[in-house]
Each structure stands twice: as structure tokens, then as C-alpha cells.
Short mmCIF file of C-alpha atoms in Angstrom, two decimals:
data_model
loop_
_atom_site.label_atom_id
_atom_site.label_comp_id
_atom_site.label_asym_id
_atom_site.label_seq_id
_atom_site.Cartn_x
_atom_site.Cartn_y
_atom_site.Cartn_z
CA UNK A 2 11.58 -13.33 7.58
CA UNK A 3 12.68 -12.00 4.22
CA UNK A 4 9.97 -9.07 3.02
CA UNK A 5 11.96 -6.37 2.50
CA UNK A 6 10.52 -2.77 1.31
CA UNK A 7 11.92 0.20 0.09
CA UNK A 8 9.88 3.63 -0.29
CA UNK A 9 9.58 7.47 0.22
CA UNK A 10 6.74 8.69 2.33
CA UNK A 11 5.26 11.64 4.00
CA UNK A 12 7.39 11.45 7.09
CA UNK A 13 10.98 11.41 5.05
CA UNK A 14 10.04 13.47 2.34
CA UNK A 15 8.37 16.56 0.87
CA UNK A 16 5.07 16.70 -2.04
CA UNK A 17 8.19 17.51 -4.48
CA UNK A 18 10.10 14.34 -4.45
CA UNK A 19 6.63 12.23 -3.59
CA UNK A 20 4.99 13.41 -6.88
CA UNK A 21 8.08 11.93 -8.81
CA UNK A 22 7.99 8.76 -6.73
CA UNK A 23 4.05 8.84 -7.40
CA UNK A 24 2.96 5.68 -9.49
CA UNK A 25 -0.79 6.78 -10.84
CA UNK A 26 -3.33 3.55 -11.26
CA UNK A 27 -3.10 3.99 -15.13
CA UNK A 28 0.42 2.95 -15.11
CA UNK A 29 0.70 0.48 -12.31
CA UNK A 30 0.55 -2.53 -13.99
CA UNK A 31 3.50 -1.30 -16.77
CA UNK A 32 5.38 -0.59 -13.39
CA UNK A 33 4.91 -3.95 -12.51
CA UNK A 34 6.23 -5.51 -15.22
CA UNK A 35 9.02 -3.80 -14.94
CA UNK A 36 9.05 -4.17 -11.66
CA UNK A 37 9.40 -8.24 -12.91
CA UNK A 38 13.16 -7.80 -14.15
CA UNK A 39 14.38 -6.94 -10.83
CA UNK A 40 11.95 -9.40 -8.67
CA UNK A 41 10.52 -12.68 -8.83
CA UNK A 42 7.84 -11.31 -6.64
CA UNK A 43 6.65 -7.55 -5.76
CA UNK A 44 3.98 -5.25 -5.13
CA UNK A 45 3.77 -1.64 -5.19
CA UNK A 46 1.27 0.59 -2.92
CA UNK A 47 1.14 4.27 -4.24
CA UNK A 48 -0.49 7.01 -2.33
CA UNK A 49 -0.85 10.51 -1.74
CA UNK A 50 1.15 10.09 1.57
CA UNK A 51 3.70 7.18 0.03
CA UNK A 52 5.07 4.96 -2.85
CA UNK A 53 6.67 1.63 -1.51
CA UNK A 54 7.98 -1.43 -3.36
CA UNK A 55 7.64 -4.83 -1.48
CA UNK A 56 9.58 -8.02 -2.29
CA UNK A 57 10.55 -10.99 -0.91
CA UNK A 58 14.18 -12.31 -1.16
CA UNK A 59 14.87 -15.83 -2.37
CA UNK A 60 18.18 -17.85 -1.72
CA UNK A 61 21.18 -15.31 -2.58
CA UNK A 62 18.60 -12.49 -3.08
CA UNK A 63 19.87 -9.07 -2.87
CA UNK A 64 15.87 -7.67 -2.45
CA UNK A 65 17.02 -4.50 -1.37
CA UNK A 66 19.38 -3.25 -3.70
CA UNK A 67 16.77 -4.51 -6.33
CA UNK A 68 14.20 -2.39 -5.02
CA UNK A 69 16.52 0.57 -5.31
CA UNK A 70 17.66 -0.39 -8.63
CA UNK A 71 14.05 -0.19 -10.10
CA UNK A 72 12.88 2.93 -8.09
CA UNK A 73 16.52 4.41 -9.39
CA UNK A 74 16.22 3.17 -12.96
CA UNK A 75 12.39 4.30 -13.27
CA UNK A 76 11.42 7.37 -11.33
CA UNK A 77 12.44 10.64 -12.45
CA UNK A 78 14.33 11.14 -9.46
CA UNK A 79 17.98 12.08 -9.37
CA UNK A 80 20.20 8.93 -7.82
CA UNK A 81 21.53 11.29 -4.87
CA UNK A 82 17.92 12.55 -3.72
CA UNK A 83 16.26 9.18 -3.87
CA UNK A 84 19.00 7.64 -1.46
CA UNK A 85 18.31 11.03 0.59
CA UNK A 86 14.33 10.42 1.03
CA UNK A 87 14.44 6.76 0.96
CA UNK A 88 14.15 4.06 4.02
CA UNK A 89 14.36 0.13 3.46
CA UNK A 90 12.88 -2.07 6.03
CA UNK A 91 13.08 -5.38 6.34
CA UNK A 92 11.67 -8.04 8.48
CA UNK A 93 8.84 -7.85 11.28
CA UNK A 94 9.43 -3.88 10.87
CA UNK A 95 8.40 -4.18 7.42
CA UNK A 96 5.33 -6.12 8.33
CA UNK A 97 4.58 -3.72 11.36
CA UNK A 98 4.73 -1.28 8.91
CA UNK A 99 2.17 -2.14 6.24
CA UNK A 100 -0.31 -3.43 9.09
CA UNK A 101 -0.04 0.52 10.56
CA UNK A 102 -0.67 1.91 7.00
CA UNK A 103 -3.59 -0.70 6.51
CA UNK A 104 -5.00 0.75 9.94
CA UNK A 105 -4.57 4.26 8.89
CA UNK A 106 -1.95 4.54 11.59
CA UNK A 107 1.24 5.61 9.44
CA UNK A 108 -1.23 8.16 7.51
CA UNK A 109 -1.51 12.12 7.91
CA UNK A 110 -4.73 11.73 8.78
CA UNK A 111 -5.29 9.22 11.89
CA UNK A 112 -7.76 6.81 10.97
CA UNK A 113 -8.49 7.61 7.55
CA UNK A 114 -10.20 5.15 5.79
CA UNK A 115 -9.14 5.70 2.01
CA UNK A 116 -5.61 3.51 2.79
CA UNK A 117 -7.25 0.59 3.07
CA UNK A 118 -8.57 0.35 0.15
CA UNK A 119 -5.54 1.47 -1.84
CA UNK A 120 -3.79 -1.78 -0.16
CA UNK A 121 -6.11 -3.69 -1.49
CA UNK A 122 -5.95 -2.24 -4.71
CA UNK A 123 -2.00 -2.73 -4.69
CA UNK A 124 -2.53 -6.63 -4.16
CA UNK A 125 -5.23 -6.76 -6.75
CA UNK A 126 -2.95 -4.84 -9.17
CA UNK A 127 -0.20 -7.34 -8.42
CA UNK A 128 -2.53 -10.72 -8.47
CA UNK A 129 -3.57 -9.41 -12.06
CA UNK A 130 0.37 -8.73 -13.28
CA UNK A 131 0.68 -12.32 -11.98
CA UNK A 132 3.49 -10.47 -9.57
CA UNK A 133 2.06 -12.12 -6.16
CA UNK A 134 2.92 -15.43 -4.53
CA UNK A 135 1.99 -16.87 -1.57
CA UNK A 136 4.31 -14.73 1.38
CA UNK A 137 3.68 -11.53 0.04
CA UNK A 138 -0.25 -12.32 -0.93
CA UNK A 139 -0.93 -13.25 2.68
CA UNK A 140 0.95 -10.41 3.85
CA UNK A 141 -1.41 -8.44 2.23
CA UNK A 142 -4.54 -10.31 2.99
CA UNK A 143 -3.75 -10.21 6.75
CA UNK A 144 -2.83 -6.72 6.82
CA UNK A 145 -5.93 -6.00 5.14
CA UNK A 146 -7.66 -7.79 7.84
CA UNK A 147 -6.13 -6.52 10.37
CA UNK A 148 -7.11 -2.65 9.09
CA UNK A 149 -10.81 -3.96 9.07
CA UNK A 150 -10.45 -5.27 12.36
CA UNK A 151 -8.91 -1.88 13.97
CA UNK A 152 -11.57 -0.01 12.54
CA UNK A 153 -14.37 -2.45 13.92
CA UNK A 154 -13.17 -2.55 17.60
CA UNK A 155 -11.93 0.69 18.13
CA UNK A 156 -13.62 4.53 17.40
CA UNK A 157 -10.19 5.43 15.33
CA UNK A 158 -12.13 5.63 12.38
CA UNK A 159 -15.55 7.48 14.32
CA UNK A 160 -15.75 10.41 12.25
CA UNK A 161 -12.59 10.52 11.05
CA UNK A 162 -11.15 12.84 8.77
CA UNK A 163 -9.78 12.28 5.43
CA UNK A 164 -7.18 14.64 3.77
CA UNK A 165 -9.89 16.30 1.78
CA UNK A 166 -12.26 17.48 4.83
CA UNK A 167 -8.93 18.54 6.24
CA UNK A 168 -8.09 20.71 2.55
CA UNK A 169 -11.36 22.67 3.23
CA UNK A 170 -10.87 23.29 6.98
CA UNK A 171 -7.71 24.84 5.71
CA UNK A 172 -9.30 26.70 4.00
CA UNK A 173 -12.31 27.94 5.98
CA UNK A 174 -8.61 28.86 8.69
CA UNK A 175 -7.24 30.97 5.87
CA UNK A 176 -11.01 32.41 4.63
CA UNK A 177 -13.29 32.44 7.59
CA UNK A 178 -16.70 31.62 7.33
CA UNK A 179 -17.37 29.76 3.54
CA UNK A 180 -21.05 30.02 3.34
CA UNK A 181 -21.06 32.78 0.77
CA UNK A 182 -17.69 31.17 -1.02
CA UNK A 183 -18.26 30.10 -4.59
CA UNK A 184 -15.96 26.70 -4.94
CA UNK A 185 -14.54 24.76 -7.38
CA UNK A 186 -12.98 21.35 -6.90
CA UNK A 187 -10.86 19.99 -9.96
CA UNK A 188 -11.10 16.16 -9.94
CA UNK A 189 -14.21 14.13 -9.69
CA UNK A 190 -12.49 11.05 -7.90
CA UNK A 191 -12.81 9.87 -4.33
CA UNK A 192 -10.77 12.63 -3.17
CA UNK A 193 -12.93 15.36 -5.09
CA UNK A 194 -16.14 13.55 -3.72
CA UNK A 195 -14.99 13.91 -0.31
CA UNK A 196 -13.73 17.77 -0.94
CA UNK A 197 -17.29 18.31 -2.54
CA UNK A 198 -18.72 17.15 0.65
CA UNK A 199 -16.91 18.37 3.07
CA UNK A 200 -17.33 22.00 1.11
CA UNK A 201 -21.53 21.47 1.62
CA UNK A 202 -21.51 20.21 4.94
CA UNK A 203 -19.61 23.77 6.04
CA UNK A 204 -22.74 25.97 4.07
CA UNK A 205 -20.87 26.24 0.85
CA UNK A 206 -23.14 28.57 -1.08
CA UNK A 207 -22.22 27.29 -4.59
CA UNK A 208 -19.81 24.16 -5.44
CA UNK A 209 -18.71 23.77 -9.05
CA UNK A 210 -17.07 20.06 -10.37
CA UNK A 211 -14.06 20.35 -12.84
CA UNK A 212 -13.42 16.84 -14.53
CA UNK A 213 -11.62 15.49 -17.83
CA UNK A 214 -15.28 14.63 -18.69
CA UNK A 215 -18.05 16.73 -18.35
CA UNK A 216 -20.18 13.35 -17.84
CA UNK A 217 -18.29 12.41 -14.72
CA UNK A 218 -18.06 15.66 -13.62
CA UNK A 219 -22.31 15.65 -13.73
CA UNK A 220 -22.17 12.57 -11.30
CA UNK A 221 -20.46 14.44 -8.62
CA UNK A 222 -22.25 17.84 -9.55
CA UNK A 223 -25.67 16.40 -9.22
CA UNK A 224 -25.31 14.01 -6.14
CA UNK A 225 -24.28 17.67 -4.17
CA UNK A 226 -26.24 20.18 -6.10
CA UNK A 227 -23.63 21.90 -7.84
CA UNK A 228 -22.64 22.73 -11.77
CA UNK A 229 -20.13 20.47 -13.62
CA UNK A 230 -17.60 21.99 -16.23
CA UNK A 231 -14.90 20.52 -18.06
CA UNK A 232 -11.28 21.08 -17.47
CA UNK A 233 -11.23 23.45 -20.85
CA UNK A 234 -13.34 25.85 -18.83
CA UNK A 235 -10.99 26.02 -15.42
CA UNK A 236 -9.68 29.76 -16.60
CA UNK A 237 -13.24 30.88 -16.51
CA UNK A 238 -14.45 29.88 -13.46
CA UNK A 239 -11.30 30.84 -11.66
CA UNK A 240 -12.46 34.60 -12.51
CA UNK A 241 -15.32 34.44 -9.66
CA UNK A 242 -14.15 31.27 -7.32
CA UNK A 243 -13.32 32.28 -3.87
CA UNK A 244 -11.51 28.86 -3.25
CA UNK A 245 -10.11 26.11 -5.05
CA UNK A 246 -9.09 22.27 -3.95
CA UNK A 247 -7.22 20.15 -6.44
CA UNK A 248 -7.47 16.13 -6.31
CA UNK A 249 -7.05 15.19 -9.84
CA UNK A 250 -4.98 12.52 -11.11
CA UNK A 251 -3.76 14.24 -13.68
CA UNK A 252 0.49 13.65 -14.06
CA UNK A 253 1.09 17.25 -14.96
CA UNK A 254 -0.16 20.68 -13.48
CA UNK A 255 -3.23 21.84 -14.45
CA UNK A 256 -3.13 25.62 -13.51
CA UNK A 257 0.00 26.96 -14.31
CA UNK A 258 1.10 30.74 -14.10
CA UNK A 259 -0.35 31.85 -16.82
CA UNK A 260 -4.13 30.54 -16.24
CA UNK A 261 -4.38 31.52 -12.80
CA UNK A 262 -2.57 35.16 -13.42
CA UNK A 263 -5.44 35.82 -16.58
CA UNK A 264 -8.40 34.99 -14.04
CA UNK A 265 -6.56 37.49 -11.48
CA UNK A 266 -6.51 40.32 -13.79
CA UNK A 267 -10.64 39.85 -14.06
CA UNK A 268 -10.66 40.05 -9.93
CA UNK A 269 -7.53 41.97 -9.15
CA UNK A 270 -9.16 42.65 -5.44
CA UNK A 271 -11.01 39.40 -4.50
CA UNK A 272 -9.03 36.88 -3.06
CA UNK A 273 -8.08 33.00 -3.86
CA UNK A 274 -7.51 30.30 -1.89
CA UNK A 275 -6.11 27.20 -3.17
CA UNK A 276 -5.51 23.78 -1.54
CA UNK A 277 -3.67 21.23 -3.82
CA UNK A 278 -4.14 18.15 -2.88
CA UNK A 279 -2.98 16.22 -5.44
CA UNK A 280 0.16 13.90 -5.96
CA UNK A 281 1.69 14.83 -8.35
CA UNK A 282 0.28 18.50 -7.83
CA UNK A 283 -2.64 19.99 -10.00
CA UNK A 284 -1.03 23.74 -9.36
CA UNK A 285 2.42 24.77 -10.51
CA UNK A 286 4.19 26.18 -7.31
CA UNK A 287 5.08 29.21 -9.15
CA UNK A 288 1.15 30.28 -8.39
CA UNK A 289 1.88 31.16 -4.59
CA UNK A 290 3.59 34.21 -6.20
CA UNK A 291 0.92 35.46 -8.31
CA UNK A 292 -0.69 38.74 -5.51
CA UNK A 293 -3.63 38.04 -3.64
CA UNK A 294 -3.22 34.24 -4.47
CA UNK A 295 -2.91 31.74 -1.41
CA UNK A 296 -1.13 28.33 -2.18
CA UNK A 297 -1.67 25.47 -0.05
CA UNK A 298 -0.29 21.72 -1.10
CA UNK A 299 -0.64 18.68 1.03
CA UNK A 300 1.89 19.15 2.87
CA UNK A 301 0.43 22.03 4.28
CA UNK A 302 -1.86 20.24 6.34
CA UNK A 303 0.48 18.61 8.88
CA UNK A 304 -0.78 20.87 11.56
CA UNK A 305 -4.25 20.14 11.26
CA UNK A 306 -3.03 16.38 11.04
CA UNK A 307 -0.88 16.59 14.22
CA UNK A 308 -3.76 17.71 16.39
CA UNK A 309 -6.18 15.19 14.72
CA UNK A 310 -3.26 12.27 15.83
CA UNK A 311 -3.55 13.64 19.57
CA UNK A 312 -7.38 13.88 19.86
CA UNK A 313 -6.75 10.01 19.03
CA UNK A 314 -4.34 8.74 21.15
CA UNK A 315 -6.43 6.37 23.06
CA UNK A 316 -7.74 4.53 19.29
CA UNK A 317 -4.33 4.73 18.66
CA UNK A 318 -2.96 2.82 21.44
CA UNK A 319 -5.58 -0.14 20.99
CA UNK A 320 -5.13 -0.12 17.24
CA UNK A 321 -1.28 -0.91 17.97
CA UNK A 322 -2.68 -4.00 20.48
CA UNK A 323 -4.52 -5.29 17.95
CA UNK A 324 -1.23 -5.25 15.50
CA UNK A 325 0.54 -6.91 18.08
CA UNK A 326 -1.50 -9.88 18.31
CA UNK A 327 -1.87 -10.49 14.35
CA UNK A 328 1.99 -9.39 13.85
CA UNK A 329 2.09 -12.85 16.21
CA UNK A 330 0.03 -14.96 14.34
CA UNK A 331 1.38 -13.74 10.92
CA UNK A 332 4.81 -14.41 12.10
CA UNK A 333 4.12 -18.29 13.89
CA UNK A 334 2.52 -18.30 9.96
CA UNK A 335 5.66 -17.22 8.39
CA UNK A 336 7.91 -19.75 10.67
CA UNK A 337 6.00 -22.37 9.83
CA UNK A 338 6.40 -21.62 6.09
CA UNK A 339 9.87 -21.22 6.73
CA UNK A 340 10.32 -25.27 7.61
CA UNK A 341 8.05 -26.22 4.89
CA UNK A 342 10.58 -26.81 2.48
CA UNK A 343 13.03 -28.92 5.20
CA UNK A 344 10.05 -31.00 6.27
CA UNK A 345 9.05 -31.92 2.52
CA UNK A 346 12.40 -32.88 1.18
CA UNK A 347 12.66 -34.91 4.19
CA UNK A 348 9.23 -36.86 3.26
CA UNK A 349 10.30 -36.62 -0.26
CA UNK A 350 14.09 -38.64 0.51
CA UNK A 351 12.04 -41.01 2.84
CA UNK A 352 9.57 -41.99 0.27
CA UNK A 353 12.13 -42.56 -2.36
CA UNK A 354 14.24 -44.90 -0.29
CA UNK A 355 10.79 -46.73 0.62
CA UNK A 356 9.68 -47.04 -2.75
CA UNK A 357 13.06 -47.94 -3.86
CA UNK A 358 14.25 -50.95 -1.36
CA UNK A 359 10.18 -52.18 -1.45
CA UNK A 360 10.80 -52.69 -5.11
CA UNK A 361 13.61 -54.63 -4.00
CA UNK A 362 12.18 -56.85 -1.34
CA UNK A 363 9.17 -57.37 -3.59
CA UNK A 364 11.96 -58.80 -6.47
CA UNK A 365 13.15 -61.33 -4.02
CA UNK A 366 9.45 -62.77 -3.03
CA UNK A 367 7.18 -64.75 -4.33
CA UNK A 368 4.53 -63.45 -5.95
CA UNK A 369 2.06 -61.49 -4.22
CA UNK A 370 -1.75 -61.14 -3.91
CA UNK A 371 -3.16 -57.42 -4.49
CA UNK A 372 -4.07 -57.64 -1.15
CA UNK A 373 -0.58 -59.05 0.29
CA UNK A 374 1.21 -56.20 -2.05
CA UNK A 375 -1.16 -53.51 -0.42
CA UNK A 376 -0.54 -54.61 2.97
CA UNK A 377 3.20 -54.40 2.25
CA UNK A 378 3.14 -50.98 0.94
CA UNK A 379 0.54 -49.87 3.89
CA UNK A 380 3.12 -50.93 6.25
CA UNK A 381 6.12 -49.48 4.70
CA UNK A 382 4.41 -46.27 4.85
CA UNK A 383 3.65 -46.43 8.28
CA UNK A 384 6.72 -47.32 9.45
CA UNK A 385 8.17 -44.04 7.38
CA UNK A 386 5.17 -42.06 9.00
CA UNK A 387 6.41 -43.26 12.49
CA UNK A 388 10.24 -42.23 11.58
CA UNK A 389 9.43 -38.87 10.61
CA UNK A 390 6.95 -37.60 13.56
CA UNK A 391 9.64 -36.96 15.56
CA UNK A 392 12.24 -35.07 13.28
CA UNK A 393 9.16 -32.85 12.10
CA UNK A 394 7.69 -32.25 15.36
CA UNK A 395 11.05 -31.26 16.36
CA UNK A 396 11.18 -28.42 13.28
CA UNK A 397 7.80 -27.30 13.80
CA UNK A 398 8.61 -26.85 17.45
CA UNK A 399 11.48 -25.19 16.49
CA UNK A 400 10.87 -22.53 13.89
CA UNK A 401 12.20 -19.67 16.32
CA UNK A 402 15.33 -20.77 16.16
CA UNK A 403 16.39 -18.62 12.63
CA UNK A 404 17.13 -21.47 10.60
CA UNK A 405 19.56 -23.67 12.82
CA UNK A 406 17.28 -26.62 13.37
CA UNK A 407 16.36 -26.63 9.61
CA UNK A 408 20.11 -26.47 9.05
CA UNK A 409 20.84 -29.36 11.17
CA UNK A 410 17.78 -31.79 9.87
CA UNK A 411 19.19 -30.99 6.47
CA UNK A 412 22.50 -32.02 7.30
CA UNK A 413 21.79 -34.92 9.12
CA UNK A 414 19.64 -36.19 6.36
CA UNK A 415 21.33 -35.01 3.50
CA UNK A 416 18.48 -33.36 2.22
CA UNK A 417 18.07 -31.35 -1.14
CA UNK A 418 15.99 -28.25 -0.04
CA UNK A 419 14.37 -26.21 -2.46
CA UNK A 420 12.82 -22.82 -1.06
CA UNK A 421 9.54 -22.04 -3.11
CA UNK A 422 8.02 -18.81 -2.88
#
């Protein structure tokens, strides 16, 4: 099995190299076609928690060093720290892999449900750069599936948490109680959605919506009661906020030093929280040293997250079952696919020579009645049908045997084998 992936995550390395890594949607499909130069075939899945690059290797294929080559020649990531952070996996573990992301397994939060819909985002970005064949499109699919499936027959995903209900726990830790806190969340996304909620389920007294637009930041304002602003007016709400989450998709910060240091000097004695979310971050890290200011990014939530994996264990455990049993079917799948190209360039030679020495035969006769010719050909093709059954029962019965039967047939039969992906 040749998918092979390449990527930084959570678990290898910190918010500062992921933000670099960090593809944002508005530029995924440009990465893709870039992505073209170094792979016949390839998606990319780019989240908070990770950025990975999938491929599959053809004949001669070096899919790995590819990978690296693109992530090397197009992140903003010195050569030396992206070998440091990186892993490559190739194989089953690769596939094991992406079904345990699609299930919300490989996340910081257990069970989350926003993954799975950023996987199927990834293969709908690649089906549109025309960047997705069949291996790596049915990977998908059936990863995809098998996420749906974990979250129907287990409880992993029964009130689960997402990383922005975790951001304001954090916060209420660091605060105490939040139902006289003033709040403003800077993004009006999925993730800012989520924060907004979370923030008014825990008493919230007042919840204020930051946005590039002041008309999307009046969606999220008025579905949960609170005031939008634009992100021109940040500075000025920062003079009275008691606590801050950041989720935008914004690719540069947007408080640095300076903003959040001119809104301290209004409340010199009233503290502020912040929990930055974001990848790439919102806040410049420089902030945690501004007095009375409390930093928080992502990464700071891996406590929270490690308790949430053990009050899970049991979902946990069944969720893997369940990968088990599609990792088997998607793998009898991939076998199968894997003699597909032996069995039809040995129906391909076998037709030719029947074609050819009927041709023949029908030179040396007499001529023949449409129905005598049809006959003839009928039974030709029989008798080929016959020939083969065995030799391709005998491959498809034989696809665990990493290539040596499909090596042998080919020899045998001299055959020309072309592997399409």
C-alpha cells in the first residue's frame, strides 16, 4: 500500500512552528497547485491541531521526499526545524492515522466533532483542484465514514468538547466565576460560534463579536444576544473586557503590543484574560509580558485535554474496534486494486491473440453466415473466459502476498502492466 503522508501536528510540535505549517482555506487550492509539481496526486488537511500532505506513490515514486520537498520549498519554515517537527508515515499506519483524526481520536479534544468536517473539506478542496484519484478519494470517503460511524455507535462524541468550550473553561480556571465578565471573542467562524456559546452557557453577563465585517459579526451577535463591532474597534473594547478568546483566521496577529498595552493604561488595575485560539495566533506572544495581562494559546489547553481523553477511555477503546474492522475492508479494497492492473493486461494480451489468430482462421474458411461468424467469435471468447478463471482467481486469492503472485503472472505471461492511479 503506497499512501504515504508527511505532516507536523500537535503531538510533535508547538503553536509556533504549526502556525507556519498552517495552510488557511483561502489559499488551499493555490497550495494545491503547487502541490501538482511535486505529485500526480495529493491532498492536504489543515487544522488547528495539524497540517498533513497525502500522496500516493506511482512506479519509481519517491512520495516522501516529494512531500518534504513542497512543505520545505513552501512553508516559511527553516529546512532544519521542519525535519525536527516532522513525521512521514506510510502504509496501513498512514491509513490508521487519518481514520483516528476522522474519529476525533488523534485530536486535543477526544471526540470533537469539527475534524470531520475539515476532512471532508480537504477532499472537496482536492476533487475541485482536480488533485484526487481514485486511492486517495476512497481513502478519504471511507475515513469519512468511518468518523460518522464512531460517532453513531459509541457516546465519544456525547457532549463532547470542542477546543473553544475548553478556551473558556480556561478561562473561568484562571478568572473564577464569569457571570459578571464582559467578553469579547475576535472571529465570527465556527470556532468563535462555539466560544460565543460556550461563554453564555457559563452566565456570561455581556458577550461582544469582533469580525472583519460588522455584518457577520451581527449574525453571531444576534443569535446569542450580544453587540457586534468591527475589528477597527478591538482597542476600544479591550479597555473594559474582562476576557478575550481569539479564533480568527486572520494570517497575522491582530493585537500586538502596542494595542493591548494602550487599553491597559485605561484599566491599569482590572485584569485580562486572553485565550488564543487561533492558528496562526490572533495575539503577538510579546502580550504575556504586558502587567496584569494573562496569555493563553492553544497549546495551553493540553491539561484540560488530557483529562477530557481519560473520562473517555471506554468510547475510545470501541472507536479503535470500529477502525479495525474498516482498516480491513479498506485494505482487502486496496489489494484488490493492487491486481487490477495484472488481471487486465492479462485479458487485454488474451483478447489480442484471439482477435488476431480468429482473423486468421476466418481467412482460411469459406465464407460465413452472420450467424456462423457470431457463433465463432462467441466461442472464442469463451474458451479465453475459461483460460483465464483460473490465473485470476489465483491473483485475487492472492493479493496478500506483496506483489509476488502479480510478479509471477506477469512473467509467465509476458504481460505489459501499466499501474493507473
Amino acid at each position: 500500500m503506497n499512501i504515504c503522508l508527511v505532516g507536523v501536528n500537535h503531538r510533535t510540535a508547538p503553536v509556533a512552528v504549526r502556525e507556519k505549517a498552517a495552510i488557511r482555506t483561502a489559499k488551499l487550492d493555490n497550495s494545491l497547485q503547487l502541490l501538482r509539481a511535486y505529485a500526480s496526486q495529493g491532498i492536504i488537511l489543515s487544522t488547528c491541531n495539524r497540517t498533513e500532505v497525502y500522496t500516493v506513490a506511482g512506479e519509481d515514486s519517491h512520495a516522501k521526499a516529494a512531500s518534504l520537498n513542497f512543505l520545505q520549498t513552501h512553508l516559511d519554515i527553516p529546512d532544519t526545524t521542519l525535519r525536527r517537527y516532522t513525521y512521514v508515515l506510510e502504509g496501513d499506519v498512514a491509513v490508521e492515522h487519518l481514520f483516528r483524526i476522522a474519529c476525533g481520536l488523534d485530536s486535543m479534544i477526544v471526540g470533537e466533532y469539527e475534524v470531520l468536517g475539515q476532512v471532508s473539506q480537504a477532499l472537496e478542496a482536492a476533487e475541485k483542484a482536480k488533485m484526487v484519484n481514485l486511492p486517495l478519494r476512497h481513502l478519504f470517503q471511507n475515513a469519512i465514514r468511518t468518523g460518522r460511524r464512531v460517532r453513531e455507535e459509541t457516546e465519544i462524541s456525547k457532549n463532547a468538547l470542542s477546543v473553544s468550550s475548553v478556551a473558556v473553561d480556561l478561562a473561568a480556571r484562571v478568572i473564577g466565576d464569569l457571570g459578571s465578565c464582559k467578553m469579547l471573542v475576535i472571529g465570527a467562524g465556527e470556532a468563535g460560534r462555539l466560544a460565543a456559546k460556550a461563554a453564555k452557557d457559563r452566565g456570561v453577563s455581556q458577550i461582544i463579536v469582533a469580525s472583519r465585517t460588522r455584518e457577520r459579526a451581527s449574525v453571531l451577535a444576534a443569535a446569542l444576544g450580544g453587540l457586534p463591532i468591527s475589528m477597527n474597534d478591538l482597542v476600544e473594547e479591550l479597555n473594559t473586557c474582562n476576557l478575550v478568546v481569539a479564533c480568527a483566521g486572520a494570517p497575522h496577529w491582530l493585537l500586538d503590543v502596542c494595542h493591548v498595552e494602550t487599553a491597559m493604561r485605561q484599566r491599569p488595575e482590572l485584569p485580562l484574560v486572553i485565550v488564543d485560539i487561533a492558528v496562526p495566533r490572533n495575539v503577538a506572544p510579546a502580550v504575556a509580558q504586558i502587567n496584569n495581562v494573562f496569555l493563553y494559546n492553544i497549546d495551553s489547553l493540553t491539561q484540560v485535554s488530557e483529562k477530557n481523553r481519560r473520562q473517555r477511555e471506554g468510547e475510545v477503546k470501541q472507536a479503535a474496534e470500529i477502525i479495525a474492522a474498516e482498516m480491513a475492508e479498506f485494505t482487502a479494497w486496496w489489494l484488490i486494486l493492487e491486481v487490477r492492473p495484472t488481471v487486465s493486461a492479462l485479458m487485454k494480451k488474451a483478447e489480442e491473440i484471439r482477435s488476431a489468430q480468429l482473423n486468421k482462421t476466418l481467412k482460411k474458411l469459406r465464407p460465413l453466415s452472420d450467424e456462423e461468424r457470431d457463433n465463432l467469435v462467441a466461442m472464442t471468447k469463451s474458451i479465453i473466459t475459461r483460460i483465464l478463471q483460473d490465473p485470476i482467481s489465483y491473483l485475487k486469492e492472492n493479493v496478500n502476498r506483496n506483489g509476488e503472485r502479480t510478479e509471477i503472472v506477469s512473467e509467465l505471461f509476458q504481460l505489459d502492466v501499466e499501474q493507473r492511479r
